[in-house]
mmCIF file of C-alpha atoms in Angstrom:
data_model
loop_
_atom_site.group_PDB
_atom_site.id
_atom_site.type_symbol
_atom_site.label_atom_id
_atom_site.label_comp_id
_atom_site.label_asym_id
_atom_site.label_seq_id
_atom_site.Cartn_x
_atom_site.Cartn_y
_atom_site.Cartn_z
ATOM 1 C CA UNK A 1 28.809 -2.037 165.888
ATOM 2 C CA UNK A 2 27.992 -2.837 162.225
ATOM 3 C CA UNK A 3 27.143 -6.387 161.270
ATOM 4 C CA UNK A 4 29.658 -6.214 158.476
ATOM 5 C CA UNK A 5 33.157 -5.092 159.360
ATOM 6 C CA UNK A 6 35.782 -4.301 156.755
ATOM 7 C CA UNK A 7 39.395 -4.254 157.674
ATOM 8 C CA UNK A 8 41.764 -1.564 156.460
ATOM 9 C CA UNK A 9 43.606 -4.092 154.311
ATOM 10 C CA UNK A 10 40.364 -5.186 152.616
ATOM 11 C CA UNK A 11 39.399 -1.534 152.008
ATOM 12 C CA UNK A 12 42.724 -0.861 150.307
ATOM 13 C CA UNK A 13 42.269 -3.895 148.066
ATOM 14 C CA UNK A 14 38.784 -2.748 147.043
ATOM 15 C CA UNK A 15 39.945 0.821 146.217
ATOM 16 C CA UNK A 16 42.787 -0.539 144.074
ATOM 17 C CA UNK A 17 40.480 -2.857 142.201
ATOM 18 C CA UNK A 18 39.918 -2.054 138.473
ATOM 19 C CA UNK A 19 36.181 -2.623 138.838
ATOM 20 C CA UNK A 20 36.028 -0.070 141.614
ATOM 21 C CA UNK A 21 37.922 2.493 139.550
ATOM 22 C CA UNK A 22 35.643 1.909 136.548
ATOM 23 C CA UNK A 23 32.576 2.280 138.717
ATOM 24 C CA UNK A 24 33.876 5.549 140.196
ATOM 25 C CA UNK A 25 34.605 6.907 136.736
ATOM 26 C CA UNK A 26 31.151 5.910 135.590
ATOM 27 C CA UNK A 27 29.608 7.673 138.576
ATOM 28 C CA UNK A 28 31.363 11.010 137.776
ATOM 29 C CA UNK A 29 29.622 13.471 135.395
ATOM 30 C CA UNK A 30 30.883 13.543 131.803
ATOM 31 C CA UNK A 31 32.377 17.024 132.112
ATOM 32 C CA UNK A 32 34.854 16.692 129.257
ATOM 33 C CA UNK A 33 32.172 15.612 126.796
ATOM 34 C CA UNK A 34 29.874 18.446 127.895
ATOM 35 C CA UNK A 35 32.656 21.037 127.483
ATOM 36 C CA UNK A 36 33.525 19.671 124.051
ATOM 37 C CA UNK A 37 29.892 19.858 122.916
ATOM 38 C CA UNK A 38 29.541 23.438 124.191
ATOM 39 C CA UNK A 39 32.732 24.506 122.429
ATOM 40 C CA UNK A 40 31.559 22.901 119.201
ATOM 41 C CA UNK A 41 28.193 24.696 119.387
ATOM 42 C CA UNK A 42 29.877 28.039 120.139
ATOM 43 C CA UNK A 43 32.295 27.586 117.230
ATOM 44 C CA UNK A 44 29.397 26.726 114.938
ATOM 45 C CA UNK A 45 27.513 29.862 115.986
ATOM 46 C CA UNK A 46 30.589 32.053 115.456
ATOM 47 C CA UNK A 47 31.191 30.482 112.048
ATOM 48 C CA UNK A 48 27.551 31.135 111.134
ATOM 49 C CA UNK A 49 27.799 34.804 112.162
ATOM 50 C CA UNK A 50 31.072 35.207 110.276
ATOM 51 C CA UNK A 51 29.571 33.642 107.171
ATOM 52 C CA UNK A 52 26.560 35.954 107.422
ATOM 53 C CA UNK A 53 28.808 39.020 107.749
ATOM 54 C CA UNK A 54 30.845 37.936 104.738
ATOM 55 C CA UNK A 55 27.631 37.433 102.765
ATOM 56 C CA UNK A 56 26.350 40.903 103.650
ATOM 57 C CA UNK A 57 29.742 42.467 102.842
ATOM 58 C CA UNK A 58 29.862 40.822 99.420
ATOM 59 C CA UNK A 59 26.259 41.836 98.771
ATOM 60 C CA UNK A 60 27.147 45.431 99.710
ATOM 61 C CA UNK A 61 30.414 45.523 97.741
ATOM 62 C CA UNK A 62 29.425 43.696 94.559
ATOM 63 C CA UNK A 63 27.108 46.290 92.896
ATOM 64 C CA UNK A 64 29.460 49.315 93.198
ATOM 65 C CA UNK A 65 32.465 47.184 92.244
ATOM 66 C CA UNK A 66 30.594 45.964 89.176
ATOM 67 C CA UNK A 67 29.682 49.568 88.307
ATOM 68 C CA UNK A 68 33.317 50.707 88.573
ATOM 69 C CA UNK A 69 34.471 47.795 86.427
ATOM 70 C CA UNK A 70 31.849 48.666 83.816
ATOM 71 C CA UNK A 71 33.038 52.278 83.762
ATOM 72 C CA UNK A 72 36.673 51.193 83.359
ATOM 73 C CA UNK A 73 35.698 48.788 80.562
ATOM 74 C CA UNK A 74 33.826 51.528 78.671
ATOM 75 C CA UNK A 75 36.707 53.937 79.249
ATOM 76 C CA UNK A 76 39.211 51.393 77.924
ATOM 77 C CA UNK A 77 37.058 50.706 74.882
ATOM 78 C CA UNK A 78 36.724 54.410 74.066
ATOM 79 C CA UNK A 79 40.465 54.981 74.585
ATOM 80 C CA UNK A 80 41.236 52.293 72.007
ATOM 81 C CA UNK A 81 38.854 53.942 69.560
ATOM 82 C CA UNK A 82 40.313 57.400 70.276
ATOM 83 C CA UNK A 83 44.112 57.277 70.719
ATOM 84 C CA UNK A 84 44.204 60.828 72.121
ATOM 85 C CA UNK A 85 42.304 59.638 75.212
ATOM 86 C CA UNK A 86 44.637 57.937 77.719
ATOM 87 C CA UNK A 87 43.799 54.489 79.029
ATOM 88 C CA UNK A 88 42.927 53.876 82.706
ATOM 89 C CA UNK A 89 46.325 52.267 83.304
ATOM 90 C CA UNK A 90 48.210 55.218 81.833
ATOM 91 C CA UNK A 91 46.111 57.632 83.882
ATOM 92 C CA UNK A 92 46.803 55.594 87.022
ATOM 93 C CA UNK A 93 50.567 55.833 86.497
ATOM 94 C CA UNK A 94 50.253 59.578 85.920
ATOM 95 C CA UNK A 95 48.184 59.950 89.118
ATOM 96 C CA UNK A 96 50.752 57.988 91.121
ATOM 97 C CA UNK A 97 53.482 60.309 89.886
ATOM 98 C CA UNK A 98 51.324 63.394 90.498
ATOM 99 C CA UNK A 99 50.474 62.514 94.099
ATOM 100 C CA UNK A 100 54.004 61.442 94.974
ATOM 101 C CA UNK A 101 54.715 65.134 95.679
ATOM 102 C CA UNK A 102 51.412 67.046 95.815
ATOM 103 C CA UNK A 103 52.718 70.091 97.704
ATOM 104 C CA UNK A 104 55.728 71.194 95.694
ATOM 105 C CA UNK A 105 56.003 74.921 94.979
ATOM 106 C CA UNK A 106 58.004 76.212 92.035
ATOM 107 C CA UNK A 107 56.307 79.583 91.824
ATOM 108 C CA UNK A 108 52.741 80.877 91.419
ATOM 109 C CA UNK A 109 52.230 79.169 88.058
ATOM 110 C CA UNK A 110 53.762 75.813 89.002
ATOM 111 C CA UNK A 111 52.376 74.391 92.240
ATOM 112 C CA UNK A 112 51.392 70.889 93.289
ATOM 113 C CA UNK A 113 47.864 69.579 93.048
ATOM 114 C CA UNK A 114 47.524 69.692 96.833
ATOM 115 C CA UNK A 115 47.900 73.471 96.879
ATOM 116 C CA UNK A 116 45.320 73.798 94.114
ATOM 117 C CA UNK A 117 42.781 71.704 96.030
ATOM 118 C CA UNK A 118 43.370 73.636 99.268
ATOM 119 C CA UNK A 119 42.965 77.007 97.563
ATOM 120 C CA UNK A 120 39.730 75.910 95.917
ATOM 121 C CA UNK A 121 38.414 74.590 99.239
ATOM 122 C CA UNK A 122 39.326 77.889 100.888
ATOM 123 C CA UNK A 123 37.297 79.856 98.333
ATOM 124 C CA UNK A 124 34.379 77.444 98.666
ATOM 125 C CA UNK A 125 34.474 77.700 102.461
ATOM 126 C CA UNK A 126 34.376 81.500 102.367
ATOM 127 C CA UNK A 127 31.600 81.757 99.792
ATOM 128 C CA UNK A 128 29.558 78.932 101.263
ATOM 129 C CA UNK A 129 29.995 80.211 104.813
ATOM 130 C CA UNK A 130 28.737 83.681 103.909
ATOM 131 C CA UNK A 131 25.818 82.147 102.013
ATOM 132 C CA UNK A 132 24.859 80.095 105.092
ATOM 133 C CA UNK A 133 25.167 83.065 107.465
ATOM 134 C CA UNK A 134 22.872 85.172 105.287
ATOM 135 C CA UNK A 135 20.674 82.629 103.519
ATOM 136 C CA UNK A 136 19.483 80.553 106.481
ATOM 137 C CA UNK A 137 18.188 83.538 108.538
ATOM 138 C CA UNK A 138 16.492 84.929 105.422
ATOM 139 C CA UNK A 139 14.855 81.540 104.907
ATOM 140 C CA UNK A 140 13.496 81.559 108.464
ATOM 141 C CA UNK A 141 12.115 85.077 108.015
ATOM 142 C CA UNK A 142 10.485 84.223 104.688
ATOM 143 C CA UNK A 143 8.942 81.038 106.056
ATOM 144 C CA UNK A 144 7.762 82.694 109.276
ATOM 145 C CA UNK A 145 6.145 85.879 107.939
ATOM 146 C CA UNK A 146 3.722 85.950 105.032
ATOM 147 C CA UNK A 147 4.589 89.531 104.090
ATOM 148 C CA UNK A 148 8.292 88.694 103.785
ATOM 149 C CA UNK A 149 7.438 85.609 101.745
ATOM 150 C CA UNK A 150 5.376 87.573 99.239
ATOM 151 C CA UNK A 151 8.001 90.297 99.066
ATOM 152 C CA UNK A 152 10.913 87.897 98.387
ATOM 153 C CA UNK A 153 9.102 85.538 95.999
ATOM 154 C CA UNK A 154 9.529 87.621 92.801
ATOM 155 C CA UNK A 155 13.165 88.430 93.593
ATOM 156 C CA UNK A 156 14.062 84.771 94.156
ATOM 157 C CA UNK A 157 12.103 83.646 91.094
ATOM 158 C CA UNK A 158 13.952 86.194 88.961
ATOM 159 C CA UNK A 159 17.514 85.655 90.217
ATOM 160 C CA UNK A 160 17.627 81.943 91.027
ATOM 161 C CA UNK A 161 17.649 80.679 87.380
ATOM 162 C CA UNK A 162 20.558 82.946 86.418
ATOM 163 C CA UNK A 163 23.692 81.024 85.451
ATOM 164 C CA UNK A 164 26.398 81.296 88.119
ATOM 165 C CA UNK A 165 29.027 82.492 85.655
ATOM 166 C CA UNK A 166 26.771 85.362 84.614
ATOM 167 C CA UNK A 167 27.507 86.871 88.035
ATOM 168 C CA UNK A 168 31.278 86.801 87.487
ATOM 169 C CA UNK A 169 31.524 90.096 85.535
ATOM 170 C CA UNK A 170 29.529 91.830 88.291
ATOM 171 C CA UNK A 171 32.004 90.500 90.842
ATOM 172 C CA UNK A 172 34.990 91.644 88.806
ATOM 173 C CA UNK A 173 33.394 95.063 88.364
ATOM 174 C CA UNK A 174 32.640 95.514 92.074
ATOM 175 C CA UNK A 175 35.672 93.888 93.704
ATOM 176 C CA UNK A 176 38.324 94.737 91.071
ATOM 177 C CA UNK A 177 40.080 91.397 91.736
ATOM 178 C CA UNK A 178 39.712 87.801 90.591
ATOM 179 C CA UNK A 179 39.795 86.041 93.983
ATOM 180 C CA UNK A 180 36.909 87.925 95.653
ATOM 181 C CA UNK A 181 34.988 87.736 92.378
ATOM 182 C CA UNK A 182 35.228 83.915 92.469
ATOM 183 C CA UNK A 183 34.073 83.898 96.098
ATOM 184 C CA UNK A 184 31.174 86.168 95.119
ATOM 185 C CA UNK A 185 30.078 83.705 92.418
ATOM 186 C CA UNK A 186 30.095 80.871 94.972
ATOM 187 C CA UNK A 187 28.106 82.969 97.426
ATOM 188 C CA UNK A 188 25.383 84.011 94.987
ATOM 189 C CA UNK A 189 25.071 80.464 93.634
ATOM 190 C CA UNK A 190 24.945 78.697 97.007
ATOM 191 C CA UNK A 191 22.531 81.023 98.772
ATOM 192 C CA UNK A 192 19.323 80.095 96.900
ATOM 193 C CA UNK A 193 18.991 76.413 97.931
ATOM 194 C CA UNK A 194 19.475 77.360 101.595
ATOM 195 C CA UNK A 195 16.910 80.166 101.463
ATOM 196 C CA UNK A 196 14.286 78.095 99.660
ATOM 197 C CA UNK A 197 14.647 74.860 101.628
ATOM 198 C CA UNK A 198 14.751 76.629 104.989
ATOM 199 C CA UNK A 199 11.675 78.679 104.109
ATOM 200 C CA UNK A 200 9.803 75.553 103.006
ATOM 201 C CA UNK A 201 10.685 73.762 106.252
ATOM 202 C CA UNK A 202 9.488 76.684 108.391
ATOM 203 C CA UNK A 203 6.265 77.061 106.398
ATOM 204 C CA UNK A 204 5.422 73.378 106.930
ATOM 205 C CA UNK A 205 5.342 73.652 110.730
ATOM 206 C CA UNK A 206 1.880 72.400 111.799
ATOM 207 C CA UNK A 207 -0.499 75.190 112.722
ATOM 208 C CA UNK A 208 -1.355 73.368 115.964
ATOM 209 C CA UNK A 209 2.191 74.003 117.179
ATOM 210 C CA UNK A 210 1.842 77.710 116.509
ATOM 211 C CA UNK A 211 -1.550 77.791 118.236
ATOM 212 C CA UNK A 212 -0.029 76.203 121.334
ATOM 213 C CA UNK A 213 2.748 78.822 121.220
ATOM 214 C CA UNK A 214 0.115 81.574 121.182
ATOM 215 C CA UNK A 215 -1.754 80.025 124.095
ATOM 216 C CA UNK A 216 1.458 79.760 126.110
ATOM 217 C CA UNK A 217 2.403 83.300 125.064
ATOM 218 C CA UNK A 218 5.867 82.198 123.950
ATOM 219 C CA UNK A 219 8.349 84.796 122.788
ATOM 220 C CA UNK A 220 9.571 84.820 119.205
ATOM 221 C CA UNK A 221 12.927 83.453 120.369
ATOM 222 C CA UNK A 222 11.225 80.551 122.153
ATOM 223 C CA UNK A 223 9.139 79.848 119.054
ATOM 224 C CA UNK A 224 12.296 79.801 116.948
ATOM 225 C CA UNK A 225 14.369 77.579 119.269
ATOM 226 C CA UNK A 226 11.646 75.190 120.454
ATOM 227 C CA UNK A 227 9.407 74.864 117.388
ATOM 228 C CA UNK A 228 10.710 76.297 114.127
ATOM 229 C CA UNK A 229 14.355 75.238 114.282
ATOM 230 C CA UNK A 230 13.813 71.573 115.273
ATOM 231 C CA UNK A 231 11.071 71.124 112.684
ATOM 232 C CA UNK A 232 12.899 72.925 109.846
ATOM 233 C CA UNK A 233 16.326 71.393 110.536
ATOM 234 C CA UNK A 234 16.006 68.478 108.047
ATOM 235 C CA UNK A 235 14.888 70.887 105.310
ATOM 236 C CA UNK A 236 17.676 73.291 106.194
ATOM 237 C CA UNK A 237 20.336 70.559 106.020
ATOM 238 C CA UNK A 238 18.986 69.469 102.636
ATOM 239 C CA UNK A 239 19.487 73.020 101.416
ATOM 240 C CA UNK A 240 23.002 73.066 102.863
ATOM 241 C CA UNK A 241 23.887 69.825 101.077
ATOM 242 C CA UNK A 242 22.548 71.151 97.777
ATOM 243 C CA UNK A 243 24.429 74.404 98.267
ATOM 244 C CA UNK A 244 27.792 72.770 98.921
ATOM 245 C CA UNK A 245 27.366 70.713 95.759
ATOM 246 C CA UNK A 246 26.573 73.833 93.733
ATOM 247 C CA UNK A 247 29.486 75.724 95.295
ATOM 248 C CA UNK A 248 31.986 72.984 94.482
ATOM 249 C CA UNK A 249 30.710 72.778 90.899
ATOM 250 C CA UNK A 250 30.866 76.532 90.394
ATOM 251 C CA UNK A 251 34.382 77.006 91.741
ATOM 252 C CA UNK A 252 35.899 74.931 88.931
ATOM 253 C CA UNK A 253 34.270 77.055 86.221
ATOM 254 C CA UNK A 254 34.981 80.323 88.046
ATOM 255 C CA UNK A 255 38.663 79.502 88.499
ATOM 256 C CA UNK A 256 38.988 78.625 84.820
ATOM 257 C CA UNK A 257 38.021 82.216 84.019
ATOM 258 C CA UNK A 258 39.676 84.075 86.884
ATOM 259 C CA UNK A 259 42.989 82.191 87.056
ATOM 260 C CA UNK A 260 45.176 81.907 90.121
ATOM 261 C CA UNK A 261 45.927 78.803 92.148
ATOM 262 C CA UNK A 262 42.973 76.416 92.217
ATOM 263 C CA UNK A 263 41.646 73.170 90.797
ATOM 264 C CA UNK A 264 39.767 74.959 88.005
ATOM 265 C CA UNK A 265 42.805 76.945 86.912
ATOM 266 C CA UNK A 266 44.887 73.764 87.101
ATOM 267 C CA UNK A 267 42.479 71.975 84.743
ATOM 268 C CA UNK A 268 42.630 74.847 82.255
ATOM 269 C CA UNK A 269 46.417 75.030 82.494
ATOM 270 C CA UNK A 270 46.735 71.288 81.852
ATOM 271 C CA UNK A 271 44.449 71.626 78.846
ATOM 272 C CA UNK A 272 46.718 74.324 77.430
ATOM 273 C CA UNK A 273 49.616 71.903 77.958
ATOM 274 C CA UNK A 274 47.582 69.092 76.294
ATOM 275 C CA UNK A 275 48.064 66.917 79.382
ATOM 276 C CA UNK A 276 44.850 64.910 79.139
ATOM 277 C CA UNK A 277 45.830 62.503 81.911
ATOM 278 C CA UNK A 278 45.901 65.326 84.447
ATOM 279 C CA UNK A 279 42.513 66.597 83.225
ATOM 280 C CA UNK A 280 40.976 63.174 83.859
ATOM 281 C CA UNK A 281 42.665 63.039 87.265
ATOM 282 C CA UNK A 282 41.213 66.467 88.056
ATOM 283 C CA UNK A 283 37.734 65.173 87.177
ATOM 284 C CA UNK A 284 38.134 62.361 89.687
ATOM 285 C CA UNK A 285 39.536 64.771 92.284
ATOM 286 C CA UNK A 286 36.527 67.044 91.921
ATOM 287 C CA UNK A 287 34.182 64.073 92.257
ATOM 288 C CA UNK A 288 35.924 62.611 95.312
ATOM 289 C CA UNK A 289 36.171 65.952 97.132
ATOM 290 C CA UNK A 290 32.498 66.704 96.404
ATOM 291 C CA UNK A 291 31.531 63.271 97.710
ATOM 292 C CA UNK A 292 33.528 63.805 100.903
ATOM 293 C CA UNK A 293 31.978 67.230 101.479
ATOM 294 C CA UNK A 294 28.481 65.813 101.126
ATOM 295 C CA UNK A 295 29.354 62.901 103.432
ATOM 296 C CA UNK A 296 30.614 65.274 106.128
ATOM 297 C CA UNK A 297 27.450 67.372 105.935
ATOM 298 C CA UNK A 298 25.296 64.235 106.071
ATOM 299 C CA UNK A 299 27.048 63.104 109.253
ATOM 300 C CA UNK A 300 26.603 66.550 110.774
ATOM 301 C CA UNK A 301 22.902 66.443 109.897
ATOM 302 C CA UNK A 302 22.556 63.063 111.624
ATOM 303 C CA UNK A 303 24.437 64.356 114.664
ATOM 304 C CA UNK A 304 22.071 67.306 115.143
ATOM 305 C CA UNK A 305 18.897 65.535 114.077
ATOM 306 C CA UNK A 306 15.933 65.991 116.420
ATOM 307 C CA UNK A 307 14.211 62.815 115.241
#
């Protein structure tokens, strides 16, 4: 038996003592303080990350916003000097009214801006698609075979500098209609960048790769799929991006001359009506649609990149 015996009553008195309670609290770990310190550190880190993101966003947004403001300031200044040019605010109100019902249809000569954009995109898609189906294979053949390269060089050098609209009378003569003639102009204008860039990409394939293909006795299809196509793909996509830009530029001029429903015809019709606000809106529409087309092609190029 222990030398010191404590009765139950004495034990209860000790446990109820304030000193005992203070000592027990002092012996326990300071969990609350630790949790509070951890929460404070986590909040500080999150605030730091949020501040860094805001800083990067402002740094990314500020230059283009400043550029747009500069353009609007110059536009406003010129509009005050030339009363016939509408101000940005007046053009904005006109655009809001125009896009409130973009797909109305009051006949072939009075259709909403949405129909005009869709018809222009349809012509561009047809002309550009045919140019890609024909131009890219020709580019691979020219880049792969020296004889084909030497044979096509004078033809490309002669026809490439020709103005796109110079091909319009040929299209009208051959197709006897305005719509296929406009598609023909897009086709003949968009095909050259794809041919040239694809041929350059194929011609820059390292000779060591081709030597390995000879040693392995690869078929021409294997050479194309395993060597030429992956290496030439960035060049080919550059040609495609250039071609879509040329096609979208050409369609406006072609539609001004051929008529029909389209963004180019709409611009010319608004000029005849002296509606300058709609002409300025059409300029922005052409720019935005061209930017979106290039963005889509850039994303496709990244998706199929072999790098």
